[in-house]
Amino acid sequence: MGHPKSLGHGVGLRRDHFDRILAGPARVDWFEAISENFMVAGGRPLDVLTRVRERYPIVLHGVSLSIGSVDPLDEAYLDRLDALAKRFEPAWVSDHLCWTGVGGHQAHDLLPLPYTVQALDHVVGRVLRVQERLGRPIVLENVSSYVAYAHSAMPEWEFLAEVARRSGCGILLDINNIYVSSKNHRFDPRAYLQGVPKEAVRQFHLAGHSKKGTFLLDTHDHPVIDEVWDLYRDAVRRFGPVATLVEWDDRIPEFERLEQESIRARGIQEETLRPEPAGTGKGTA
Ligand SMILES: [Fe+2]
């Protein structure tokens, strides 16, 4: 997948902010809509998304594809997703590199995969089928995780890179998820960034998390922490002006607070990519 012009800086479209967004201009470039929230026949959310789409680019971000599961792909879900994508013409359609259930049982969680050659073949085959069904490349996001498999044969970033290389899908790099998993599993988050192919990255996510004693939990209910901003800076240095989205899903603040986080991301991206004055000799990663 190529590297199209970046969408810029966006925020998640949340019900709490519908009135504010419709009332006046927002200082963001685009919105990310949770696909499943709009898989309905009618009603206010669909009406709001229609009006938002008239003014902004959008991206559809799903949580139910379960690309890693061994259950058959949910064709009815894919039909609904396809219809939504045809109606709203998102810049891209994304979901997560995970599984969410098996045997028809839903875990209501984004569970990590074992990073094995067998799992890789399985996921690549399913991504290719989904892309054929939707008639477009999809974009997959790294999840934060709290468990790992003893039989994993490669690091997560290598698995993610291979899925993208073999299927042609794009990558949504969640910088907070890399940070959370790096603490929980004790790996170097910079090695993660280095292991992901530059040309595959379409989008970044930024979010806040919670400290839970011995581990970090990806809760999306806090501002982005300084260490994650630092990692974002390194990601921008490596991947360039990639579309960036701030997620905030619980204890949702006023829209202006969310807007501020997005403006901060924009500032960091601009500062990081600003050409060095001649003669300073500072290189890039
Ligand atoms: Fe995310």
mmCIF file of C-alpha atoms and ligand atoms in Angstrom:
data_model
loop_
_atom_site.group_PDB
_atom_site.id
_atom_site.type_symbol
_atom_site.label_atom_id
_atom_site.label_comp_id
_atom_site.label_asym_id
_atom_site.label_seq_id
_atom_site.Cartn_x
_atom_site.Cartn_y
_atom_site.Cartn_z
ATOM 1 C CA MET A 1 0.000 0.000 0.000
ATOM 2 C CA GLY A 2 1.319 3.447 -0.873
ATOM 3 C CA HIS A 3 1.597 6.410 1.413
ATOM 4 C CA PRO A 4 -1.238 8.748 0.460
ATOM 5 C CA LYS A 5 -1.368 12.318 1.604
ATOM 6 C CA SER A 6 -1.912 12.350 5.357
ATOM 7 C CA LEU A 7 -5.343 13.241 6.660
ATOM 8 C CA GLY A 8 -3.736 15.362 9.386
ATOM 9 C CA HIS A 9 -4.999 15.358 12.975
ATOM 10 C CA GLY A 10 -8.322 13.959 14.094
ATOM 11 C CA VAL A 11 -10.309 12.773 17.091
ATOM 12 C CA GLY A 12 -12.797 9.991 17.716
ATOM 13 C CA LEU A 13 -16.433 10.900 16.989
ATOM 14 C CA ARG A 14 -18.245 10.296 20.277
ATOM 15 C CA ARG A 15 -21.905 10.734 21.157
ATOM 16 C CA ASP A 16 -21.069 13.145 24.028
ATOM 17 C CA HIS A 17 -19.700 15.613 21.470
ATOM 18 C CA PHE A 18 -22.356 15.364 18.727
ATOM 19 C CA ASP A 19 -24.035 18.697 19.586
ATOM 20 C CA ARG A 20 -20.743 20.562 19.947
ATOM 21 C CA ILE A 21 -19.355 19.259 16.646
ATOM 22 C CA LEU A 22 -22.516 20.115 14.730
ATOM 23 C CA ALA A 23 -22.743 23.545 16.383
ATOM 24 C CA GLY A 24 -19.564 24.982 15.008
ATOM 25 C CA PRO A 25 -16.147 24.533 13.561
ATOM 26 C CA ALA A 26 -13.827 22.079 15.266
ATOM 27 C CA ARG A 27 -10.076 22.575 15.178
ATOM 28 C CA VAL A 28 -9.469 19.061 13.884
ATOM 29 C CA ASP A 29 -8.992 17.773 10.336
ATOM 30 C CA TRP A 30 -11.027 14.563 10.465
ATOM 31 C CA PHE A 31 -13.052 12.158 12.618
ATOM 32 C CA GLU A 32 -12.820 8.446 13.293
ATOM 33 C CA ALA A 33 -16.198 6.723 13.661
ATOM 34 C CA ILE A 34 -16.638 3.347 15.379
ATOM 35 C CA SER A 35 -18.147 1.244 12.583
ATOM 36 C CA GLU A 36 -20.476 -0.830 14.789
ATOM 37 C CA ASN A 37 -22.145 2.296 16.239
ATOM 38 C CA PHE A 38 -23.466 3.161 12.793
ATOM 39 C CA MET A 39 -24.631 -0.278 11.613
ATOM 40 C CA VAL A 40 -28.242 0.704 12.160
ATOM 41 C CA ALA A 41 -31.157 1.433 9.856
ATOM 42 C CA GLY A 42 -31.643 5.035 10.946
ATOM 43 C CA GLY A 43 -31.669 7.414 13.901
ATOM 44 C CA ARG A 44 -29.590 10.244 15.239
ATOM 45 C CA PRO A 45 -26.076 8.721 15.076
ATOM 46 C CA LEU A 46 -26.454 8.031 11.343
ATOM 47 C CA ASP A 47 -27.871 11.496 10.791
ATOM 48 C CA VAL A 48 -24.962 13.063 12.704
ATOM 49 C CA LEU A 49 -22.386 11.029 10.777
ATOM 50 C CA THR A 50 -23.979 12.126 7.505
ATOM 51 C CA ARG A 51 -23.672 15.776 8.515
ATOM 52 C CA VAL A 52 -20.132 15.360 9.839
ATOM 53 C CA ARG A 53 -19.134 13.620 6.608
ATOM 54 C CA GLU A 54 -20.387 16.610 4.596
ATOM 55 C CA ARG A 55 -17.706 18.707 6.293
ATOM 56 C CA TYR A 56 -14.847 16.364 7.185
ATOM 57 C CA PRO A 57 -13.057 13.249 5.962
ATOM 58 C CA ILE A 58 -13.803 10.234 8.138
ATOM 59 C CA VAL A 59 -12.263 6.842 8.839
ATOM 60 C CA LEU A 60 -14.314 3.789 9.874
ATOM 61 C CA HIS A 61 -12.758 1.943 12.816
ATOM 62 C CA GLY A 62 -14.224 -1.421 13.825
ATOM 63 C CA VAL A 63 -13.888 -3.715 16.827
ATOM 64 C CA SER A 64 -15.735 -6.847 15.643
ATOM 65 C CA LEU A 65 -13.882 -8.179 12.597
ATOM 66 C CA SER A 66 -12.022 -10.751 14.737
ATOM 67 C CA ILE A 67 -9.487 -11.252 11.970
ATOM 68 C CA GLY A 68 -7.470 -13.753 14.028
ATOM 69 C CA SER A 69 -10.321 -16.031 15.133
ATOM 70 C CA VAL A 70 -10.693 -19.582 13.804
ATOM 71 C CA ASP A 71 -14.449 -19.067 13.508
ATOM 72 C CA PRO A 72 -15.620 -18.371 9.938
ATOM 73 C CA LEU A 73 -15.640 -14.702 8.954
ATOM 74 C CA ASP A 74 -18.987 -13.102 9.792
ATOM 75 C CA GLU A 75 -20.438 -12.481 6.334
ATOM 76 C CA ALA A 76 -23.429 -10.533 7.671
ATOM 77 C CA TYR A 77 -21.028 -8.203 9.502
ATOM 78 C CA LEU A 78 -18.964 -7.761 6.330
ATOM 79 C CA ASP A 79 -22.141 -6.923 4.396
ATOM 80 C CA ARG A 80 -23.000 -4.215 6.918
ATOM 81 C CA LEU A 81 -19.447 -2.871 6.897
ATOM 82 C CA ASP A 82 -19.384 -2.822 3.114
ATOM 83 C CA ALA A 83 -22.690 -0.931 2.973
ATOM 84 C CA LEU A 84 -21.403 1.615 5.517
ATOM 85 C CA ALA A 85 -18.169 2.102 3.576
ATOM 86 C CA LYS A 86 -20.040 2.576 0.307
ATOM 87 C CA ARG A 87 -22.342 5.130 1.908
ATOM 88 C CA PHE A 88 -19.778 7.217 3.787
ATOM 89 C CA GLU A 89 -16.653 6.766 1.630
ATOM 90 C CA PRO A 90 -14.139 6.703 4.479
ATOM 91 C CA ALA A 91 -10.472 7.370 3.757
ATOM 92 C CA TRP A 92 -9.940 3.793 4.968
ATOM 93 C CA VAL A 93 -11.535 1.043 7.050
ATOM 94 C CA SER A 94 -9.622 -0.267 10.056
ATOM 95 C CA ASP A 95 -9.912 -2.927 12.749
ATOM 96 C CA HIS A 96 -7.536 -4.731 15.109
ATOM 97 C CA LEU A 97 -4.943 -7.472 14.772
ATOM 98 C CA CYS A 98 -6.627 -9.713 17.338
ATOM 99 C CA TRP A 99 -9.393 -12.205 17.951
ATOM 100 C CA THR A 100 -12.524 -11.444 19.942
ATOM 101 C CA GLY A 101 -14.138 -14.843 20.392
ATOM 102 C CA VAL A 102 -14.327 -18.459 19.289
ATOM 103 C CA GLY A 103 -17.061 -21.073 18.861
ATOM 104 C CA GLY A 104 -19.616 -18.281 18.573
ATOM 105 C CA HIS A 105 -18.755 -16.939 22.052
ATOM 106 C CA GLN A 106 -17.785 -13.277 22.265
ATOM 107 C CA ALA A 107 -15.068 -12.274 24.735
ATOM 108 C CA HIS A 108 -15.873 -8.551 24.279
ATOM 109 C CA ASP A 109 -12.158 -7.944 24.385
ATOM 110 C CA LEU A 110 -9.410 -7.515 21.815
ATOM 111 C CA LEU A 111 -7.270 -10.583 22.495
ATOM 112 C CA PRO A 112 -3.709 -10.984 21.213
ATOM 113 C CA LEU A 113 -2.676 -13.767 18.844
ATOM 114 C CA PRO A 114 0.124 -16.285 19.189
ATOM 115 C CA TYR A 115 2.835 -14.968 16.865
ATOM 116 C CA THR A 116 3.534 -18.177 14.955
ATOM 117 C CA VAL A 117 3.964 -19.021 11.263
ATOM 118 C CA GLN A 118 0.688 -20.950 11.366
ATOM 119 C CA ALA A 119 -1.206 -17.973 12.818
ATOM 120 C CA LEU A 120 0.444 -15.710 10.252
ATOM 121 C CA ASP A 121 -0.771 -17.859 7.320
ATOM 122 C CA HIS A 122 -4.243 -17.933 8.868
ATOM 123 C CA VAL A 123 -4.474 -14.153 9.364
ATOM 124 C CA VAL A 124 -3.040 -13.304 5.936
ATOM 125 C CA GLY A 125 -5.619 -15.564 4.252
ATOM 126 C CA ARG A 126 -8.451 -13.890 6.136
ATOM 127 C CA VAL A 127 -7.200 -10.356 5.449
ATOM 128 C CA LEU A 128 -7.069 -11.175 1.732
ATOM 129 C CA ARG A 129 -10.649 -12.468 1.842
ATOM 130 C CA VAL A 130 -11.920 -9.386 3.712
ATOM 131 C CA GLN A 131 -10.144 -7.065 1.291
ATOM 132 C CA GLU A 132 -11.682 -8.888 -1.658
ATOM 133 C CA ARG A 133 -15.131 -8.654 -0.062
ATOM 134 C CA LEU A 134 -14.800 -4.921 0.663
ATOM 135 C CA GLY A 135 -12.976 -4.135 -2.566
ATOM 136 C CA ARG A 136 -10.319 -2.165 -0.698
ATOM 137 C CA PRO A 137 -7.219 -2.717 1.451
ATOM 138 C CA ILE A 138 -7.981 -2.682 5.157
ATOM 139 C CA VAL A 139 -5.845 -1.228 7.955
ATOM 140 C CA LEU A 140 -4.988 -3.256 11.089
ATOM 141 C CA GLU A 141 -4.100 -1.898 14.525
ATOM 142 C CA ASN A 142 -1.760 -3.377 17.143
ATOM 143 C CA VAL A 143 -3.639 -4.070 20.406
ATOM 144 C CA SER A 144 -2.332 -3.674 23.929
ATOM 145 C CA SER A 145 -1.927 -6.998 25.696
ATOM 146 C CA TYR A 146 -1.596 -8.445 29.165
ATOM 147 C CA VAL A 147 -0.765 -12.050 28.289
ATOM 148 C CA ALA A 148 1.615 -13.619 25.786
ATOM 149 C CA TYR A 149 1.940 -17.147 24.387
ATOM 150 C CA ALA A 150 4.894 -19.372 25.252
ATOM 151 C CA HIS A 151 4.908 -20.748 21.692
ATOM 152 C CA SER A 152 5.107 -17.353 19.931
ATOM 153 C CA ALA A 153 8.016 -17.599 17.507
ATOM 154 C CA MET A 154 8.504 -13.925 16.609
ATOM 155 C CA PRO A 155 7.953 -10.523 18.180
ATOM 156 C CA GLU A 156 4.627 -8.806 17.587
ATOM 157 C CA TRP A 157 6.129 -6.182 15.300
ATOM 158 C CA GLU A 158 7.564 -8.850 12.990
ATOM 159 C CA PHE A 159 4.176 -10.582 12.820
ATOM 160 C CA LEU A 160 2.397 -7.277 12.075
ATOM 161 C CA ALA A 161 4.998 -6.355 9.431
ATOM 162 C CA GLU A 162 4.587 -9.751 7.709
ATOM 163 C CA VAL A 163 0.781 -9.519 7.715
ATOM 164 C CA ALA A 164 1.075 -6.126 5.966
ATOM 165 C CA ARG A 165 3.750 -7.300 3.530
ATOM 166 C CA ARG A 166 1.909 -10.458 2.471
ATOM 167 C CA SER A 167 -1.662 -9.101 2.385
ATOM 168 C CA GLY A 168 -1.044 -5.525 1.283
ATOM 169 C CA CYS A 169 -3.042 -4.197 4.243
ATOM 170 C CA GLY A 170 -2.059 -0.983 5.989
ATOM 171 C CA ILE A 171 -1.000 -0.564 9.619
ATOM 172 C CA LEU A 172 -2.571 1.606 12.292
ATOM 173 C CA LEU A 173 0.143 1.990 14.898
ATOM 174 C CA ASP A 174 -1.310 2.693 18.313
ATOM 175 C CA ILE A 175 1.570 4.392 20.091
ATOM 176 C CA ASN A 176 -0.037 4.033 23.521
ATOM 177 C CA ASN A 177 -0.634 0.315 22.918
ATOM 178 C CA ILE A 178 3.035 -0.160 22.016
ATOM 179 C CA TYR A 179 3.994 1.643 25.235
ATOM 180 C CA VAL A 180 1.526 -0.329 27.409
ATOM 181 C CA SER A 181 2.600 -3.698 25.939
ATOM 182 C CA SER A 182 6.297 -2.781 26.189
ATOM 183 C CA LYS A 183 5.879 -2.275 29.948
ATOM 184 C CA ASN A 184 3.704 -5.367 30.424
ATOM 185 C CA HIS A 185 6.009 -7.649 28.411
ATOM 186 C CA ARG A 186 9.309 -5.818 28.937
ATOM 187 C CA PHE A 187 10.419 -5.075 25.385
ATOM 188 C CA ASP A 188 11.964 -1.952 23.886
ATOM 189 C CA PRO A 189 9.179 0.171 22.301
ATOM 190 C CA ARG A 190 11.748 1.733 19.946
ATOM 191 C CA ALA A 191 12.591 -1.741 18.586
ATOM 192 C CA TYR A 192 8.878 -2.054 17.773
ATOM 193 C CA LEU A 193 8.947 1.165 15.738
ATOM 194 C CA GLN A 194 12.097 0.070 13.926
ATOM 195 C CA GLY A 195 10.546 -3.302 13.053
ATOM 196 C CA VAL A 196 7.511 -1.845 11.275
ATOM 197 C CA PRO A 197 7.861 -1.056 7.542
ATOM 198 C CA LYS A 198 7.599 2.675 6.883
ATOM 199 C CA GLU A 199 5.469 2.397 3.755
ATOM 200 C CA ALA A 200 2.679 0.374 5.442
ATOM 201 C CA VAL A 201 1.794 2.824 8.231
ATOM 202 C CA ARG A 202 -1.386 4.761 7.460
ATOM 203 C CA GLN A 203 -2.384 6.080 10.882
ATOM 204 C CA PHE A 204 -1.340 6.580 14.501
ATOM 205 C CA HIS A 205 -3.500 6.342 17.609
ATOM 206 C CA LEU A 206 -2.715 8.217 20.813
ATOM 207 C CA ALA A 207 -4.545 7.632 24.088
ATOM 208 C CA GLY A 208 -4.220 7.575 27.848
ATOM 209 C CA HIS A 209 -3.960 4.474 30.005
ATOM 210 C CA SER A 210 -4.178 3.511 33.683
ATOM 211 C CA LYS A 211 -1.555 2.154 36.065
ATOM 212 C CA LYS A 212 -2.832 -0.995 37.806
ATOM 213 C CA GLY A 213 -0.070 -1.885 40.213
ATOM 214 C CA THR A 214 2.032 -4.450 38.374
ATOM 215 C CA PHE A 215 0.711 -3.673 34.883
ATOM 216 C CA LEU A 216 -0.682 -0.920 32.652
ATOM 217 C CA LEU A 217 -4.259 -1.074 31.344
ATOM 218 C CA ASP A 218 -5.342 0.543 28.073
ATOM 219 C CA THR A 219 -8.370 2.466 29.382
ATOM 220 C CA HIS A 220 -8.580 5.540 27.097
ATOM 221 C CA ASP A 221 -9.747 7.621 30.044
ATOM 222 C CA HIS A 222 -6.741 9.876 30.685
ATOM 223 C CA PRO A 223 -4.644 12.412 28.821
ATOM 224 C CA VAL A 224 -1.679 11.029 26.867
ATOM 225 C CA ILE A 225 1.320 10.675 29.213
ATOM 226 C CA ASP A 226 4.729 12.240 28.566
ATOM 227 C CA GLU A 227 6.461 8.921 27.762
ATOM 228 C CA VAL A 228 3.865 8.242 25.049
ATOM 229 C CA TRP A 229 4.341 11.747 23.614
ATOM 230 C CA ASP A 230 8.089 10.987 23.474
ATOM 231 C CA LEU A 231 7.416 7.720 21.654
ATOM 232 C CA TYR A 232 5.074 9.578 19.275
ATOM 233 C CA ARG A 233 7.919 11.990 18.513
ATOM 234 C CA ASP A 234 10.141 9.038 17.569
ATOM 235 C CA ALA A 235 7.350 7.516 15.469
ATOM 236 C CA VAL A 236 6.900 10.783 13.543
ATOM 237 C CA ARG A 237 10.663 10.940 13.002
ATOM 238 C CA ARG A 238 10.607 7.435 11.501
ATOM 239 C CA PHE A 239 7.270 7.371 9.649
ATOM 240 C CA GLY A 240 6.718 11.031 8.714
ATOM 241 C CA PRO A 241 3.458 13.040 8.695
ATOM 242 C CA VAL A 242 1.128 10.101 9.296
ATOM 243 C CA ALA A 243 -2.553 10.800 10.089
ATOM 244 C CA THR A 244 -2.877 10.969 13.881
ATOM 245 C CA LEU A 245 -5.948 10.386 16.008
ATOM 246 C CA VAL A 246 -6.511 10.945 19.723
ATOM 247 C CA GLU A 247 -8.846 8.369 21.346
ATOM 248 C CA TRP A 248 -10.740 9.103 24.552
ATOM 249 C CA ASP A 249 -13.515 6.603 25.299
ATOM 250 C CA ASP A 250 -14.235 6.713 28.996
ATOM 251 C CA ARG A 251 -14.678 9.635 31.408
ATOM 252 C CA ILE A 252 -14.911 11.657 28.201
ATOM 253 C CA PRO A 253 -13.980 15.330 28.730
ATOM 254 C CA GLU A 254 -15.337 18.439 27.051
ATOM 255 C CA PHE A 255 -14.684 18.479 23.319
ATOM 256 C CA GLU A 256 -12.221 21.353 23.778
ATOM 257 C CA ARG A 257 -9.997 19.174 26.006
ATOM 258 C CA LEU A 258 -9.865 16.479 23.351
ATOM 259 C CA GLU A 259 -9.211 19.134 20.723
ATOM 260 C CA GLN A 260 -6.254 20.355 22.817
ATOM 261 C CA GLU A 261 -4.676 16.878 22.778
ATOM 262 C CA SER A 262 -5.013 16.791 18.998
ATOM 263 C CA ILE A 263 -3.501 20.274 18.696
ATOM 264 C CA ARG A 264 -0.616 19.126 20.890
ATOM 265 C CA ALA A 265 -0.022 16.156 18.545
ATOM 266 C CA ARG A 266 -0.050 18.520 15.577
ATOM 267 C CA GLY A 267 2.519 20.752 17.273
ATOM 268 C CA ILE A 268 4.813 17.814 18.033
ATOM 269 C CA GLN A 269 4.542 16.521 14.474
ATOM 270 C CA GLU A 270 5.326 19.937 12.984
ATOM 271 C CA GLU A 271 8.224 20.530 15.370
ATOM 272 C CA THR A 272 9.678 17.050 14.732
ATOM 273 C CA LEU A 273 9.472 17.351 10.947
ATOM 274 C CA ARG A 274 10.665 20.967 10.722
ATOM 275 C CA PRO A 275 13.914 21.013 8.757
ATOM 276 C CA GLU A 276 16.946 21.661 10.973
ATOM 277 C CA PRO A 277 18.705 24.948 10.250
ATOM 278 C CA ALA A 278 21.757 24.277 8.051
ATOM 279 C CA GLY A 279 24.888 23.304 9.951
ATOM 280 C CA THR A 280 23.339 21.774 13.072
ATOM 281 C CA GLY A 281 24.182 18.269 11.820
ATOM 282 C CA LYS A 282 21.303 16.572 13.636
ATOM 283 C CA GLY A 283 20.253 13.362 11.899
ATOM 284 C CA THR A 284 17.003 11.435 11.919
ATOM 285 C CA ALA A 285 16.333 7.886 13.031
HETATM 286 FE FE FE B 1 -6.157 2.397 19.412
#
